[in-house]
Coordinates of C-alpha atoms and ligand atoms in Angstrom, one line a residue:
M1 CA 42.9 -25.4 -63.6
A2 CA 41.2 -27.4 -60.7
H3 CA 39.3 -25.4 -58.1
G4 CA 41.7 -23.9 -55.5
Q5 CA 44.8 -24.3 -57.6
T6 CA 47.1 -21.3 -58.1
P7 CA 48.0 -20.3 -61.7
A8 CA 51.1 -21.9 -63.1
E9 CA 54.3 -20.3 -61.8
T10 CA 58.0 -20.9 -62.1
E11 CA 60.3 -21.8 -59.2
E12 CA 61.6 -18.2 -59.2
Q13 CA 58.1 -16.7 -59.1
F14 CA 57.2 -19.0 -56.2
A15 CA 60.4 -18.0 -54.3
R16 CA 59.4 -14.3 -54.8
R17 CA 55.9 -15.0 -53.7
L18 CA 57.2 -16.7 -50.6
T19 CA 59.5 -13.8 -49.9
T20 CA 56.5 -11.5 -49.9
T21 CA 54.6 -13.9 -47.6
V22 CA 57.5 -14.1 -45.1
S23 CA 57.8 -10.3 -45.3
A24 CA 54.1 -10.0 -44.5
G25 CA 54.8 -11.9 -41.3
F26 CA 57.4 -9.3 -40.2
V27 CA 55.0 -6.5 -41.1
T28 CA 52.5 -8.1 -38.8
L29 CA 54.9 -8.0 -35.9
G30 CA 55.8 -4.4 -36.9
V31 CA 52.1 -3.5 -36.7
A32 CA 51.9 -5.2 -33.3
I33 CA 54.8 -3.0 -32.1
G34 CA 53.2 0.1 -33.6
M35 CA 50.0 -0.6 -31.7
R36 CA 51.8 -1.5 -28.4
T37 CA 54.2 1.5 -28.5
G38 CA 51.5 3.9 -29.6
L39 CA 53.5 4.9 -32.6
F40 CA 50.4 4.7 -35.0
A41 CA 48.5 6.9 -32.6
K42 CA 51.4 9.3 -32.6
L43 CA 51.7 9.4 -36.4
S44 CA 48.0 9.9 -36.6
S45 CA 48.1 12.9 -34.3
L46 CA 50.7 14.7 -36.5
D47 CA 49.3 17.2 -39.0
G48 CA 51.8 16.5 -41.7
P49 CA 55.0 14.6 -42.7
R50 CA 57.8 14.5 -40.1
T51 CA 61.4 13.2 -40.0
S52 CA 62.2 10.2 -37.8
I53 CA 63.9 12.6 -35.3
Q54 CA 60.7 14.7 -35.0
I55 CA 58.5 11.6 -34.7
A56 CA 60.8 10.0 -32.0
E57 CA 60.9 13.4 -30.1
A58 CA 57.1 13.7 -30.3
A59 CA 56.7 10.1 -29.1
G60 CA 59.4 10.4 -26.4
M61 CA 61.2 7.4 -27.9
K62 CA 64.7 6.4 -29.1
E63 CA 65.1 7.6 -32.7
R64 CA 67.1 4.6 -33.9
Y65 CA 64.3 2.1 -33.0
V66 CA 61.7 4.4 -34.4
R67 CA 63.6 4.8 -37.7
E68 CA 64.0 1.0 -38.1
W69 CA 60.3 0.5 -37.4
L70 CA 59.4 3.2 -39.9
A71 CA 61.5 1.4 -42.6
I72 CA 59.2 -1.7 -42.2
M73 CA 56.2 0.6 -42.4
V74 CA 57.5 2.3 -45.5
T75 CA 58.5 -0.8 -47.4
S76 CA 55.2 -2.4 -46.6
R77 CA 53.4 0.7 -48.0
I78 CA 51.7 1.5 -44.7
V79 CA 53.6 4.8 -44.1
E80 CA 54.6 7.1 -47.1
Y81 CA 58.2 8.3 -47.4
N82 CA 59.5 11.5 -49.0
K83 CA 63.2 10.8 -49.9
E84 CA 64.0 14.5 -50.5
Q85 CA 62.7 15.7 -47.1
R86 CA 63.3 12.3 -45.4
T87 CA 59.9 12.6 -43.9
Y88 CA 57.2 10.0 -43.1
F89 CA 53.5 10.3 -43.3
L90 CA 50.6 8.1 -42.4
P91 CA 47.7 8.8 -44.7
P92 CA 44.2 9.4 -43.2
H93 CA 42.5 6.3 -44.6
R94 CA 45.2 4.1 -43.0
R95 CA 45.0 6.0 -39.7
A96 CA 41.3 5.0 -39.6
V97 CA 42.0 1.3 -40.0
L98 CA 45.0 1.4 -37.5
H99 CA 43.0 3.2 -34.8
P100 CA 42.5 1.0 -31.7
H101 CA 38.8 1.6 -32.0
A102 CA 38.6 1.0 -35.7
G103 CA 35.5 -0.7 -37.1
E104 CA 37.9 -3.3 -38.5
Q105 CA 39.0 -5.5 -35.7
V106 CA 41.9 -6.9 -37.8
V107 CA 44.2 -4.3 -36.2
H108 CA 44.2 -6.4 -33.0
M109 CA 45.2 -9.6 -34.7
P110 CA 48.9 -8.7 -35.0
E111 CA 49.1 -8.7 -31.2
F112 CA 47.4 -12.1 -31.2
M113 CA 49.9 -13.4 -33.7
R114 CA 52.8 -12.2 -31.5
L115 CA 51.2 -14.0 -28.6
L116 CA 50.7 -17.2 -30.6
A117 CA 54.3 -17.0 -32.0
G118 CA 55.4 -17.9 -28.5
V119 CA 53.9 -21.4 -28.8
V120 CA 55.0 -22.3 -32.3
T121 CA 57.6 -24.9 -31.2
N122 CA 55.2 -26.4 -28.7
V123 CA 52.5 -26.8 -31.3
A124 CA 55.1 -28.3 -33.7
D125 CA 55.9 -30.9 -31.0
C126 CA 52.2 -31.9 -31.0
F127 CA 52.5 -33.0 -34.7
R128 CA 54.8 -35.9 -33.7
Q129 CA 53.1 -39.3 -33.1
D130 CA 54.7 -39.4 -29.7
G131 CA 54.3 -35.7 -29.0
P132 CA 51.8 -34.1 -26.7
E133 CA 48.1 -34.3 -27.6
G134 CA 47.6 -30.5 -27.4
M135 CA 48.1 -27.4 -25.3
P136 CA 46.3 -26.3 -22.1
Y137 CA 44.9 -22.7 -21.9
S138 CA 47.7 -22.1 -19.3
A139 CA 50.3 -22.4 -22.1
Y140 CA 48.9 -19.1 -23.5
P141 CA 49.8 -16.4 -21.0
G142 CA 48.1 -13.2 -22.0
F143 CA 45.4 -14.9 -24.1
Q144 CA 42.5 -14.1 -21.7
D145 CA 43.7 -10.5 -21.3
W146 CA 44.0 -10.0 -25.1
Q147 CA 40.6 -11.5 -25.6
L148 CA 39.2 -9.2 -22.8
G149 CA 40.5 -6.1 -24.6
L150 CA 39.0 -7.3 -27.9
R151 CA 35.6 -8.0 -26.4
K152 CA 35.5 -4.7 -24.6
R153 CA 36.2 -2.8 -27.8
E154 CA 33.8 -4.9 -29.9
L155 CA 30.9 -5.0 -27.5
Q156 CA 30.9 -2.1 -25.0
T157 CA 28.3 -0.2 -27.0
N158 CA 27.6 -2.6 -29.9
L159 CA 26.1 -5.4 -27.8
V160 CA 23.0 -3.6 -26.5
A161 CA 22.7 -1.1 -29.3
N162 CA 23.1 -3.4 -32.2
F163 CA 23.4 -7.1 -31.4
V164 CA 20.5 -7.5 -29.0
P165 CA 18.0 -5.9 -31.5
T166 CA 18.9 -8.6 -34.0
I167 CA 17.1 -11.1 -31.8
A168 CA 13.4 -10.5 -32.1
G169 CA 11.8 -9.9 -28.7
L170 CA 14.9 -10.3 -26.7
K171 CA 15.1 -6.6 -25.6
E172 CA 11.5 -6.7 -24.3
R173 CA 12.1 -10.0 -22.6
L174 CA 15.3 -8.7 -21.0
E175 CA 13.2 -5.8 -19.7
S176 CA 10.4 -8.1 -18.5
G177 CA 12.2 -10.8 -16.5
I178 CA 14.2 -13.7 -17.8
R179 CA 17.2 -15.8 -16.7
I180 CA 20.3 -15.6 -18.8
H181 CA 23.3 -17.9 -19.0
E182 CA 26.5 -17.0 -20.7
A183 CA 28.5 -20.2 -21.1
A184 CA 32.3 -20.5 -21.7
C185 CA 32.2 -16.8 -20.9
G186 CA 35.9 -16.2 -20.3
R187 CA 36.1 -12.8 -18.6
G188 CA 32.4 -12.5 -19.1
I189 CA 32.2 -9.2 -20.9
P190 CA 28.8 -9.7 -22.5
T191 CA 27.3 -10.7 -19.1
L192 CA 28.9 -7.7 -17.4
I193 CA 27.5 -5.3 -20.1
L194 CA 24.0 -6.9 -20.1
A195 CA 23.8 -7.0 -16.3
Q196 CA 24.6 -3.3 -16.1
H197 CA 22.0 -2.4 -18.7
F198 CA 19.3 -4.7 -17.3
P199 CA 19.7 -4.5 -13.6
N200 CA 16.5 -6.4 -12.8
R201 CA 17.5 -9.5 -14.6
T202 CA 19.6 -12.5 -13.4
F203 CA 22.7 -13.4 -15.2
V204 CA 24.9 -16.4 -14.7
G205 CA 28.3 -16.6 -16.4
T206 CA 30.2 -19.9 -16.4
D207 CA 33.6 -21.1 -17.7
I208 CA 35.9 -24.0 -16.9
D209 CA 38.8 -21.5 -16.2
L210 CA 38.9 -20.6 -12.6
E211 CA 41.1 -17.5 -13.1
S212 CA 38.7 -16.1 -15.7
V213 CA 35.7 -16.7 -13.5
Q214 CA 37.4 -15.0 -10.5
W215 CA 38.3 -12.0 -12.7
A216 CA 34.7 -11.7 -13.8
A217 CA 33.4 -12.0 -10.3
T218 CA 35.7 -9.3 -9.0
E219 CA 34.9 -7.0 -11.9
S220 CA 31.2 -7.6 -11.3
K221 CA 31.7 -6.6 -7.7
E222 CA 33.7 -3.5 -8.6
R223 CA 31.0 -2.4 -11.0
G224 CA 28.5 -2.8 -8.2
L225 CA 26.4 -5.5 -10.0
V226 CA 24.2 -7.7 -7.8
N227 CA 22.5 -9.5 -10.6
A228 CA 25.4 -11.3 -12.1
T229 CA 27.2 -14.4 -10.7
F230 CA 30.1 -16.3 -12.2
Q231 CA 31.1 -19.8 -11.5
V232 CA 33.3 -22.6 -12.7
Q233 CA 31.4 -25.1 -14.8
D234 CA 32.3 -27.6 -17.5
L235 CA 29.9 -26.8 -20.3
A236 CA 29.7 -30.4 -21.3
K237 CA 28.5 -31.3 -17.7
L238 CA 26.3 -28.6 -16.4
P239 CA 24.6 -29.2 -13.0
A240 CA 21.7 -31.8 -13.1
D241 CA 19.3 -29.4 -11.5
W242 CA 19.8 -26.7 -14.2
S243 CA 17.3 -28.5 -16.6
D244 CA 14.8 -26.1 -18.2
S245 CA 16.3 -23.1 -16.3
F246 CA 17.3 -20.4 -18.8
D247 CA 15.3 -18.3 -21.2
Y248 CA 18.3 -17.2 -23.1
V249 CA 21.8 -18.7 -23.5
L250 CA 24.7 -17.0 -25.1
V251 CA 28.1 -18.6 -26.1
W252 CA 30.5 -16.2 -27.7
D253 CA 33.3 -17.6 -29.8
A254 CA 33.8 -20.8 -27.7
V255 CA 31.8 -23.8 -29.1
H256 CA 34.5 -24.6 -31.6
D257 CA 37.1 -24.7 -28.8
Q258 CA 35.3 -27.3 -26.8
A259 CA 36.7 -30.7 -26.2
D260 CA 33.1 -32.1 -26.5
P261 CA 31.2 -29.6 -28.6
E262 CA 28.3 -32.1 -29.2
G263 CA 28.0 -32.6 -25.4
A264 CA 28.1 -28.9 -24.8
L265 CA 25.3 -28.2 -27.3
R266 CA 23.2 -31.0 -25.7
E267 CA 23.8 -29.5 -22.2
I268 CA 22.8 -26.0 -23.5
Y269 CA 19.6 -27.5 -24.9
R270 CA 18.8 -29.4 -21.7
T271 CA 19.3 -26.3 -19.5
M272 CA 17.1 -24.0 -21.6
K273 CA 13.5 -23.5 -20.9
P274 CA 11.1 -24.6 -23.7
G275 CA 10.6 -21.6 -25.9
G276 CA 14.1 -20.3 -25.0
Q277 CA 16.6 -18.8 -27.4
F278 CA 20.2 -19.7 -27.9
S279 CA 22.8 -17.4 -29.6
M280 CA 25.9 -19.1 -30.7
V281 CA 28.4 -16.6 -31.9
D282 CA 31.3 -18.2 -33.7
I283 CA 33.9 -17.7 -36.4
R284 CA 32.7 -16.9 -39.9
G285 CA 33.8 -19.6 -42.3
H286 CA 32.8 -22.6 -44.4
T287 CA 33.3 -26.3 -43.5
E288 CA 34.9 -27.3 -46.8
L289 CA 38.5 -25.9 -47.3
E290 CA 37.8 -25.1 -51.0
D291 CA 35.0 -22.7 -50.0
N292 CA 37.4 -20.6 -47.9
I293 CA 40.2 -20.2 -50.4
D294 CA 38.9 -16.8 -51.6
N295 CA 38.2 -15.5 -48.1
P296 CA 41.1 -13.0 -47.4
A297 CA 40.8 -13.8 -43.6
A298 CA 40.9 -17.6 -44.1
T299 CA 44.7 -18.1 -43.7
M300 CA 44.7 -15.9 -40.6
M301 CA 41.9 -17.9 -39.0
Y302 CA 43.4 -21.3 -39.9
G303 CA 46.6 -19.9 -38.3
V304 CA 44.7 -19.0 -35.1
S305 CA 43.0 -22.4 -35.3
L306 CA 46.3 -24.3 -35.7
L307 CA 48.1 -22.4 -32.9
H308 CA 45.3 -22.1 -30.4
C309 CA 41.7 -23.4 -31.0
T310 CA 42.7 -26.9 -32.2
P311 CA 45.4 -27.7 -29.6
V312 CA 43.3 -26.5 -26.7
S313 CA 40.5 -28.8 -27.7
L314 CA 42.8 -31.7 -28.4
F315 CA 44.6 -31.2 -25.1
F316 CA 41.4 -32.4 -23.3
G317 CA 41.2 -35.4 -25.6
G318 CA 38.7 -33.5 -27.6
R319 CA 37.6 -33.5 -31.2
G320 CA 39.6 -30.4 -32.3
L321 CA 36.9 -28.9 -34.4
G322 CA 39.1 -25.9 -35.1
A323 CA 38.0 -22.3 -35.6
M324 CA 37.1 -22.9 -39.3
W325 CA 34.6 -25.7 -38.6
G326 CA 32.3 -23.7 -40.7
Q327 CA 28.7 -22.7 -40.8
E328 CA 27.5 -25.9 -42.6
L329 CA 28.8 -28.2 -39.8
A330 CA 27.7 -25.8 -37.1
V331 CA 24.1 -25.8 -38.4
S332 CA 24.0 -29.6 -38.7
M333 CA 25.4 -30.0 -35.1
L334 CA 22.7 -27.5 -33.8
Q335 CA 20.1 -29.6 -35.6
E336 CA 21.6 -32.8 -34.1
A337 CA 21.2 -31.2 -30.7
R338 CA 17.5 -30.7 -31.5
F339 CA 17.6 -26.9 -31.8
T340 CA 15.0 -25.5 -34.3
N341 CA 14.4 -22.2 -36.3
I342 CA 18.2 -22.0 -36.9
R343 CA 19.1 -18.7 -38.5
V344 CA 22.6 -17.7 -39.6
L345 CA 23.0 -14.0 -39.1
D346 CA 25.7 -11.4 -39.4
V347 CA 27.0 -9.9 -36.1
P348 CA 26.7 -6.1 -36.4
N349 CA 30.1 -4.4 -36.8
I350 CA 32.0 -7.7 -36.4
A351 CA 32.8 -9.1 -39.8
G352 CA 34.7 -12.1 -38.5
N353 CA 31.8 -13.7 -36.7
L354 CA 28.5 -15.3 -37.5
H355 CA 25.5 -15.5 -35.2
F356 CA 23.7 -18.8 -35.1
L357 CA 20.3 -17.9 -33.5
C358 CA 18.1 -20.9 -32.6
H359 CA 15.3 -22.1 -30.3
K360 CA 14.4 -24.9 -28.1
P361 CA 10.8 -25.8 -29.0
Ligands
LIG1 C1 38.0 -18.4 -27.2 S1 37.6 -18.3 -25.5 C2 36.1 -17.3 -25.5 C3 35.8 -16.7 -24.2 C4 34.7 -15.7 -24.1 N1 33.4 -16.3 -24.5 C5 35.0 -14.5 -25.0 O1 34.5 -14.5 -26.1 O2 35.7 -13.7 -24.6 C6 37.0 -19.9 -25.2 C7 36.6 -20.1 -23.7 O3 36.0 -21.4 -23.6 C8 36.3 -21.9 -22.3 N2 36.1 -23.3 -22.2 C9 36.8 -24.3 -22.9 N3 36.4 -25.5 -22.6 C10 35.4 -25.3 -21.7 C11 34.5 -26.2 -21.1 N4 34.5 -27.5 -21.2 N5 33.5 -25.7 -20.3 C12 33.4 -24.4 -20.1 N6 34.3 -23.5 -20.7 C13 35.2 -23.9 -21.5 C14 37.8 -21.4 -22.1 O4 38.2 -21.4 -20.8 C15 37.7 -20.0 -22.7 O5 37.4 -19.0 -21.8

């Protein structure tokens, strides 16, 4: 059997396997509904099995909808069902994974899938030779908000307590006086958190998306921060007078989305001070497809890539690296951009990301 091939199967076996796959898609949408309605939280708060009527009453919801949703949860083995009592029960180990603040961020992906499902026909149109090149960020209403929620949960305590200490000397340098740039910052959560913790340092957050930059600036004002500014900048064309300006640059989950990722890395390098550090946090994956086949998150991330990351890059006439560009290509592009001491690190408590830490000599 060649690498990556599935074991031999009959037509009937494949049809059954496809049925399971399609069912999993509906389970994902059911999980999104469970998160959105708070039904998982309600089930988790109950001290034992309950009927659908009791669950609906406790949740203040319509029983018929709750019962149909429970049926998906039972047949997908998320909720346990007692047919004699007609009761439903969410076991404790599943409550932990389905908790909005669970260590496993996968619980937030069903909502992302729901959001991306809205653009399936538009992306399908992009496949045609005479179809659109890609999709603008504006075609994804709700994306920046979803990402905002994810970043808050991932980073609120994790960033300073666990991520910053993985970069030797950064905490001391943050305390002593350095300039920091977060590029392609979206809603700028890392910058807002760091600016709050290190009030004597200067932070600049940039993104090409005006609405995100405005949101971050307003949020910064509401938090009473005077050391963080946000501005619209194309990462591939940073201002000429920013050369050798920053001691530390951070890009969270955004280099693979760029229309011109090589240009973006060159600009980051140019605008860093000699001796400066660059943290590129990106998706965990390998460059070669065959090296991702055994990764249980690979299909999900290729899906995110097909429906979002690739079309937003191609829309700008970009390269369309995709979310699964992989650590091998990432390292070689960092080398190409002249970064040195490149290290590939885990991101504490975030299994789906890798941290490429490197220097400008
Ligand atoms: C996946 S989002 C990540 C946002 C943010 N870093 C976060 O992790 O929440 C990618 C971001 O890259 C930004 N972006 C895309 N192309 C850009 C460019 N040429 N210059 C600056 N930002 C860009 C998008 O507007 C978007 O906010």
